[in-house]
Amino acid sequence: MKNLISIFLLSFIIFSCNDDNDSVQETPITVYEEIIAVANRASSSISLIDANSNRVLNTISITGSEPMYIVYSQSKNKLYVGDRAAKKIHVINPSTKTVETSITVGNGVFHMWADGAGNKLWVNNDSDNTISVIDLNTNTVIQTINIGMKPHDVFVTKDGTKAYVSVFNSDATMPDKIFLYNATTYAKVTEANVGKDPHLFHLPTSNKLYVPCQSGQIYTLNGDDLSQISNTNFVGAHGIFASANQSTLFVTNISGAQLYSVNPTNTTINGTALSTSVSTPHNIVINEAGNKLFVSHSGATANKVTVYSINGTSLSASGTIDVGTNPFGIAYYKRKI
């Protein structure tokens, strides 16, 4: 009898231990990668930089291409690369680092931008004066807009309702323009005169459109009707990106090798301009945490991206990264892996 009781107790302990083991649930760990993607215009390649370590992890070659700008869609988990030479947008799978498909667009692929939901990609074609609108659900061009002038930069609002396009005036003595389009009907709503070589950034919280012009100004326009709110002098103003909390605008001085920190409320400079260690600072992107800023430096023999730490409205240099030749467009993405 004593032996039977001992066996019963031992069995109870074993099964209890097994039950305890079965009840332990491991919490799944979500792993992300944060990448800075750089379009190397003269190297027919894309550099993928770890946004935390500042190391180049991969280089994606696209034979015979001229990569201009690059966009990441989080909802599609795809990279879209504008290829000026082939008149195409290449769709890259960031998991496999390969081109999955290519979409034929107009001639002279340049700036491009996607709406916040990742449904449509607007692509400027500055050689045939058109915009190709791509449905990212089907990877097809669903609209071609004839501009009548040379389109340069494009910015689609986060809610996908409006598209702003900067256009060059063929008369160098006349102002360049900003066109506002209804992003659903593709109808042109209005236009405004600005300085020369204008770029674009829209802040949804204030509904203001900021237009840095290389001729030496930053215009602030009303996002609904493009009426002018202000016009402030900033030498060589070019690339622009907002801080994560939209409290600061960072702008390159492309001709003067500087970075501006700008208060978007009154378009005044925060402190003084920061000189860059590399010439021709071109385009800017900021990481999700809002503590790092990356700048591409363009030029026929250029091959650098510089990195800056963001502390409030201030910048401090924190590194230089070697990439391909003539780094042009630059994008940041964070995705689950």
Short mmCIF file of C-alpha atoms in Angstrom, two decimals:
data_model
loop_
_atom_site.label_atom_id
_atom_site.label_comp_id
_atom_site.label_asym_id
_atom_site.label_seq_id
_atom_site.Cartn_x
_atom_site.Cartn_y
_atom_site.Cartn_z
CA MET A 1 0.00 0.00 0.00
CA LYS A 2 2.83 2.34 0.92
CA ASN A 3 4.44 1.65 -2.49
CA LEU A 4 1.20 2.48 -4.30
CA ILE A 5 0.92 5.78 -2.47
CA SER A 6 4.54 6.63 -3.30
CA ILE A 7 3.97 5.88 -6.99
CA PHE A 8 0.82 8.00 -6.99
CA LEU A 9 2.58 10.96 -5.38
CA LEU A 10 5.52 10.70 -7.77
CA SER A 11 3.18 10.60 -10.78
CA PHE A 12 1.30 13.63 -9.43
CA ILE A 13 4.53 15.60 -9.07
CA ILE A 14 5.70 14.67 -12.59
CA PHE A 15 2.40 15.57 -14.24
CA SER A 16 2.20 18.78 -12.18
CA CYS A 17 5.66 19.78 -13.37
CA ASN A 18 4.68 19.02 -16.95
CA ASP A 19 1.55 21.10 -16.58
CA ASP A 20 3.63 23.97 -15.19
CA ASN A 21 6.00 23.77 -18.16
CA ASP A 22 3.12 23.72 -20.60
CA SER A 23 1.59 26.81 -18.99
CA VAL A 24 4.74 28.93 -19.45
CA GLN A 25 4.18 31.23 -22.44
CA GLU A 26 7.18 32.84 -24.09
CA THR A 27 6.57 36.46 -25.06
CA PRO A 28 7.37 36.84 -28.75
CA ILE A 29 10.10 39.36 -29.49
CA THR A 30 9.38 41.76 -32.34
CA VAL A 31 12.52 42.65 -34.26
CA TYR A 32 12.73 45.68 -36.54
CA GLU A 33 15.31 46.96 -38.96
CA GLU A 34 15.83 50.68 -39.49
CA ILE A 35 17.36 51.53 -42.82
CA ILE A 36 18.52 54.61 -44.71
CA ALA A 37 18.16 53.89 -48.43
CA VAL A 38 20.30 55.99 -50.77
CA ALA A 39 19.90 56.27 -54.55
CA ASN A 40 23.39 56.41 -56.09
CA ARG A 41 22.70 58.17 -59.36
CA ALA A 42 26.06 57.48 -61.03
CA SER A 43 26.61 53.98 -59.63
CA SER A 44 23.36 52.30 -60.76
CA SER A 45 22.85 51.16 -57.19
CA ILE A 46 21.02 51.58 -53.90
CA SER A 47 22.95 51.67 -50.61
CA LEU A 48 21.13 50.31 -47.55
CA ILE A 49 22.55 51.79 -44.34
CA ASP A 50 21.77 50.59 -40.82
CA ALA A 51 20.26 53.73 -39.27
CA ASN A 52 21.58 52.78 -35.82
CA SER A 53 25.16 51.74 -36.54
CA ASN A 54 25.66 53.94 -39.65
CA ARG A 55 27.10 50.95 -41.53
CA VAL A 56 26.29 50.03 -45.14
CA LEU A 57 24.62 46.63 -44.90
CA ASN A 58 23.77 45.99 -48.55
CA THR A 59 24.26 47.47 -51.98
CA ILE A 60 21.56 46.66 -54.53
CA SER A 61 22.78 46.96 -58.12
CA ILE A 62 20.31 47.75 -60.93
CA THR A 63 22.27 47.32 -64.15
CA GLY A 64 22.19 50.30 -66.51
CA SER A 65 19.97 52.37 -64.22
CA GLU A 66 20.17 55.99 -63.09
CA PRO A 67 18.50 55.94 -59.66
CA MET A 68 17.18 59.38 -58.74
CA TYR A 69 14.81 59.23 -55.79
CA ILE A 70 13.52 56.48 -53.56
CA VAL A 71 10.27 56.00 -51.61
CA TYR A 72 9.31 53.35 -49.06
CA SER A 73 5.68 52.32 -48.56
CA GLN A 74 5.08 50.81 -45.14
CA SER A 75 1.68 49.39 -46.09
CA LYS A 76 3.15 47.62 -49.12
CA ASN A 77 6.55 46.92 -47.52
CA LYS A 78 8.23 47.86 -50.78
CA LEU A 79 10.89 50.29 -51.99
CA TYR A 80 10.20 52.29 -55.15
CA VAL A 81 13.21 53.57 -57.08
CA GLY A 82 12.91 56.12 -59.89
CA ASP A 83 15.18 55.21 -62.81
CA ARG A 84 15.75 58.19 -65.10
CA ALA A 85 17.71 56.21 -67.71
CA ALA A 86 15.11 53.47 -68.21
CA LYS A 87 11.96 55.61 -67.65
CA LYS A 88 10.86 53.17 -64.96
CA ILE A 89 10.00 52.79 -61.31
CA HIS A 90 11.64 49.67 -59.91
CA VAL A 91 9.82 47.88 -57.08
CA ILE A 92 12.25 46.34 -54.61
CA ASN A 93 11.43 43.77 -51.95
CA PRO A 94 13.45 44.87 -48.87
CA SER A 95 13.49 41.29 -47.55
CA THR A 96 15.13 39.76 -50.61
CA LYS A 97 16.89 42.95 -51.79
CA THR A 98 15.75 42.22 -55.35
CA VAL A 99 13.71 44.03 -57.99
CA GLU A 100 10.32 42.31 -58.16
CA THR A 101 8.87 44.32 -61.03
CA SER A 102 9.31 47.57 -62.94
CA ILE A 103 6.70 50.12 -64.01
CA THR A 104 7.12 52.19 -67.17
CA VAL A 105 6.51 55.91 -66.63
CA GLY A 106 7.36 59.12 -68.52
CA ASN A 107 10.64 60.52 -69.75
CA GLY A 108 12.93 62.24 -67.26
CA VAL A 109 12.01 60.58 -63.95
CA PHE A 110 12.86 62.93 -61.09
CA HIS A 111 11.23 63.69 -57.71
CA MET A 112 8.42 61.44 -56.47
CA TRP A 113 6.24 61.10 -53.37
CA ALA A 114 3.60 58.69 -52.01
CA ASP A 115 0.54 59.46 -49.91
CA GLY A 116 0.49 58.45 -46.25
CA ALA A 117 -1.55 55.30 -46.86
CA GLY A 118 0.82 54.12 -49.57
CA ASN A 119 -1.90 53.86 -52.22
CA LYS A 120 -0.56 56.21 -54.88
CA LEU A 121 2.89 57.29 -56.01
CA TRP A 122 3.27 60.57 -57.91
CA VAL A 123 6.30 60.65 -60.22
CA ASN A 124 7.56 63.78 -61.98
CA ASN A 125 8.86 63.31 -65.53
CA ASP A 126 10.73 66.52 -66.29
CA SER A 127 11.73 65.73 -69.89
CA ASP A 128 8.19 65.31 -71.23
CA ASN A 129 6.55 67.69 -68.69
CA THR A 130 4.22 65.07 -67.21
CA ILE A 131 3.38 63.38 -63.93
CA SER A 132 2.75 59.65 -63.76
CA VAL A 133 0.38 58.61 -60.97
CA ILE A 134 0.85 54.96 -59.99
CA ASP A 135 -1.65 52.80 -58.14
CA LEU A 136 0.58 50.89 -55.71
CA ASN A 137 -2.07 48.21 -55.25
CA THR A 138 -1.74 47.17 -58.90
CA ASN A 139 1.64 48.71 -59.85
CA THR A 140 0.06 50.41 -62.86
CA VAL A 141 -0.01 54.00 -64.09
CA ILE A 142 -3.60 55.16 -63.61
CA GLN A 143 -3.17 58.79 -64.65
CA THR A 144 -0.78 60.88 -66.73
CA ILE A 145 -1.00 64.61 -66.03
CA ASN A 146 0.30 67.02 -68.65
CA ILE A 147 1.88 69.92 -66.78
CA GLY A 148 2.79 72.23 -69.67
CA MET A 149 5.95 73.21 -67.77
CA LYS A 150 8.91 71.29 -66.37
CA PRO A 151 7.88 69.60 -63.08
CA HIS A 152 10.53 69.36 -60.40
CA ASP A 153 9.54 68.47 -56.84
CA VAL A 154 6.27 66.85 -55.72
CA PHE A 155 4.67 66.36 -52.31
CA VAL A 156 1.43 64.47 -51.62
CA THR A 157 -0.35 65.29 -48.36
CA LYS A 158 -0.44 62.59 -45.71
CA ASP A 159 -4.21 62.15 -46.15
CA GLY A 160 -3.78 61.75 -49.91
CA THR A 161 -6.16 64.57 -50.88
CA LYS A 162 -3.74 67.13 -52.31
CA ALA A 163 -0.58 67.09 -54.40
CA TYR A 164 1.81 70.02 -54.67
CA VAL A 165 4.13 70.24 -57.66
CA SER A 166 6.95 72.73 -58.16
CA VAL A 167 7.55 73.70 -61.79
CA PHE A 168 10.36 75.52 -63.55
CA ASN A 169 9.67 78.55 -65.70
CA SER A 170 11.51 78.34 -69.02
CA ASP A 171 12.16 82.07 -68.73
CA ALA A 172 14.98 82.34 -66.19
CA THR A 173 13.98 85.93 -65.41
CA MET A 174 10.48 84.90 -64.34
CA PRO A 175 9.47 83.21 -61.06
CA ASP A 176 9.02 79.47 -60.80
CA LYS A 177 5.64 78.17 -59.66
CA ILE A 178 3.81 75.81 -57.33
CA PHE A 179 0.77 73.98 -58.71
CA LEU A 180 -1.86 72.50 -56.41
CA TYR A 181 -3.75 69.41 -57.64
CA ASN A 182 -6.77 67.58 -56.35
CA ALA A 183 -5.22 64.14 -55.78
CA THR A 184 -8.52 62.37 -56.48
CA THR A 185 -9.70 64.10 -59.65
CA TYR A 186 -6.20 65.20 -60.77
CA ALA A 187 -7.61 68.64 -61.57
CA LYS A 188 -5.34 71.63 -61.06
CA VAL A 189 -6.83 73.79 -58.30
CA THR A 190 -4.58 76.84 -58.19
CA GLU A 191 -0.99 78.06 -58.54
CA ALA A 192 1.45 80.47 -56.89
CA ASN A 193 4.67 82.24 -57.87
CA VAL A 194 7.81 81.50 -55.83
CA GLY A 195 11.60 81.76 -56.23
CA LYS A 196 13.85 79.69 -58.46
CA ASP A 197 14.46 75.94 -58.03
CA PRO A 198 11.72 75.33 -55.44
CA HIS A 199 11.33 72.26 -53.22
CA LEU A 200 8.43 71.25 -51.00
CA PHE A 201 7.37 70.03 -47.57
CA HIS A 202 3.85 70.11 -46.10
CA LEU A 203 3.07 69.99 -42.37
CA PRO A 204 -0.37 68.47 -41.73
CA THR A 205 -0.70 69.92 -38.23
CA SER A 206 -0.58 73.52 -39.45
CA ASN A 207 -1.61 72.90 -43.10
CA LYS A 208 1.33 74.99 -44.24
CA LEU A 209 3.43 74.31 -47.33
CA TYR A 210 7.10 75.24 -47.03
CA VAL A 211 8.99 76.03 -50.22
CA PRO A 212 12.77 76.40 -49.96
CA CYS A 213 14.14 78.03 -53.11
CA GLN A 214 17.76 77.83 -54.17
CA SER A 215 17.51 81.47 -55.24
CA GLY A 216 17.62 82.24 -51.52
CA GLN A 217 14.20 82.11 -49.86
CA ILE A 218 11.84 79.92 -47.90
CA TYR A 219 8.21 80.64 -48.74
CA THR A 220 5.39 79.63 -46.41
CA LEU A 221 2.09 79.06 -48.23
CA ASN A 222 -1.41 78.18 -47.12
CA GLY A 223 -1.95 74.51 -47.91
CA ASP A 224 -5.50 75.05 -49.21
CA ASP A 225 -5.13 77.95 -51.64
CA LEU A 226 -1.34 78.61 -51.84
CA SER A 227 -1.78 82.15 -50.56
CA GLN A 228 1.53 83.48 -49.26
CA ILE A 229 1.99 83.62 -45.48
CA SER A 230 5.65 84.65 -45.42
CA ASN A 231 8.86 84.86 -47.45
CA THR A 232 12.14 84.71 -45.54
CA ASN A 233 15.69 84.92 -46.89
CA PHE A 234 17.78 81.74 -46.61
CA VAL A 235 20.82 81.51 -48.90
CA GLY A 236 20.92 78.38 -51.08
CA ALA A 237 17.82 76.81 -49.47
CA HIS A 238 17.22 73.40 -51.03
CA GLY A 239 16.45 70.03 -49.38
CA ILE A 240 13.96 70.06 -46.51
CA PHE A 241 12.59 67.66 -43.90
CA ALA A 242 10.63 68.15 -40.68
CA SER A 243 11.54 66.86 -37.23
CA ALA A 244 9.53 63.93 -35.90
CA ASN A 245 7.30 66.22 -33.82
CA GLN A 246 7.04 68.82 -36.64
CA SER A 247 8.45 71.54 -34.36
CA THR A 248 11.55 72.13 -36.50
CA LEU A 249 12.38 72.23 -40.20
CA PHE A 250 15.85 71.24 -41.30
CA VAL A 251 16.98 72.72 -44.63
CA THR A 252 20.18 72.34 -46.65
CA ASN A 253 22.13 75.28 -48.00
CA ILE A 254 23.28 73.40 -51.10
CA SER A 255 25.58 76.12 -52.41
CA GLY A 256 27.02 77.17 -49.04
CA ALA A 257 27.59 73.73 -47.46
CA GLN A 258 25.39 74.42 -44.44
CA LEU A 259 22.37 73.08 -42.60
CA TYR A 260 19.64 75.36 -41.28
CA SER A 261 17.40 74.65 -38.29
CA VAL A 262 14.21 76.62 -38.88
CA ASN A 263 11.25 77.48 -36.66
CA PRO A 264 8.17 76.63 -38.78
CA THR A 265 5.93 79.04 -36.86
CA ASN A 266 7.72 82.18 -38.05
CA THR A 267 10.32 80.74 -40.46
CA THR A 268 13.26 82.14 -38.49
CA ILE A 269 16.55 80.36 -37.96
CA ASN A 270 17.22 78.54 -34.69
CA GLY A 271 20.69 79.64 -33.60
CA THR A 272 23.15 79.73 -36.48
CA ALA A 273 23.69 77.62 -39.58
CA LEU A 274 25.87 74.53 -39.15
CA SER A 275 28.67 74.05 -41.68
CA THR A 276 28.92 70.58 -43.21
CA SER A 277 32.23 68.76 -43.56
CA VAL A 278 31.26 67.66 -47.08
CA SER A 279 30.24 70.02 -49.88
CA THR A 280 26.86 70.13 -51.65
CA PRO A 281 24.45 68.94 -48.96
CA HIS A 282 21.43 67.93 -51.01
CA ASN A 283 18.58 65.87 -49.53
CA ILE A 284 17.61 65.13 -45.93
CA VAL A 285 15.80 62.41 -44.00
CA ILE A 286 15.21 61.88 -40.26
CA ASN A 287 14.73 58.61 -38.34
CA GLU A 288 11.50 57.70 -36.53
CA ALA A 289 12.92 58.49 -33.08
CA GLY A 290 13.76 61.97 -34.33
CA ASN A 291 17.30 61.96 -32.97
CA LYS A 292 19.31 61.42 -36.16
CA LEU A 293 19.45 63.30 -39.44
CA PHE A 294 21.03 61.94 -42.64
CA VAL A 295 22.15 64.09 -45.60
CA SER A 296 23.11 63.02 -49.12
CA HIS A 297 25.89 65.01 -50.76
CA SER A 298 25.54 65.04 -54.54
CA GLY A 299 28.08 65.64 -57.30
CA ALA A 300 29.73 63.83 -60.19
CA THR A 301 32.43 62.29 -57.96
CA ALA A 302 30.66 62.57 -54.58
CA ASN A 303 30.15 59.44 -52.46
CA LYS A 304 29.22 60.58 -48.96
CA VAL A 305 26.23 60.63 -46.63
CA THR A 306 26.74 62.63 -43.43
CA VAL A 307 25.01 61.97 -40.11
CA TYR A 308 23.95 64.45 -37.43
CA SER A 309 22.59 64.08 -33.93
CA ILE A 310 19.43 66.07 -33.21
CA ASN A 311 19.09 67.64 -29.77
CA GLY A 312 15.94 69.75 -29.73
CA THR A 313 16.46 72.29 -32.49
CA SER A 314 20.25 71.82 -32.60
CA LEU A 315 22.43 69.61 -34.79
CA SER A 316 25.88 68.17 -34.20
CA ALA A 317 27.95 66.15 -36.65
CA SER A 318 28.27 62.47 -35.73
CA GLY A 319 29.61 60.60 -38.74
CA THR A 320 30.31 60.19 -42.45
CA ILE A 321 29.34 57.15 -44.51
CA ASP A 322 30.81 56.07 -47.87
CA VAL A 323 28.17 55.07 -50.41
CA GLY A 324 27.96 54.92 -54.22
CA THR A 325 28.75 57.74 -56.61
CA ASN A 326 26.53 60.82 -56.68
CA PRO A 327 24.15 59.94 -53.82
CA PHE A 328 20.91 61.72 -54.65
CA GLY A 329 17.56 60.70 -53.16
CA ILE A 330 17.48 59.41 -49.60
CA ALA A 331 14.74 57.67 -47.61
CA TYR A 332 14.25 56.13 -44.16
CA TYR A 333 12.18 53.09 -43.28
CA LYS A 334 11.52 50.92 -40.26
CA ARG A 335 10.00 47.49 -40.80
CA LYS A 336 9.40 44.26 -38.92
CA ILE A 337 11.75 41.41 -39.82
#
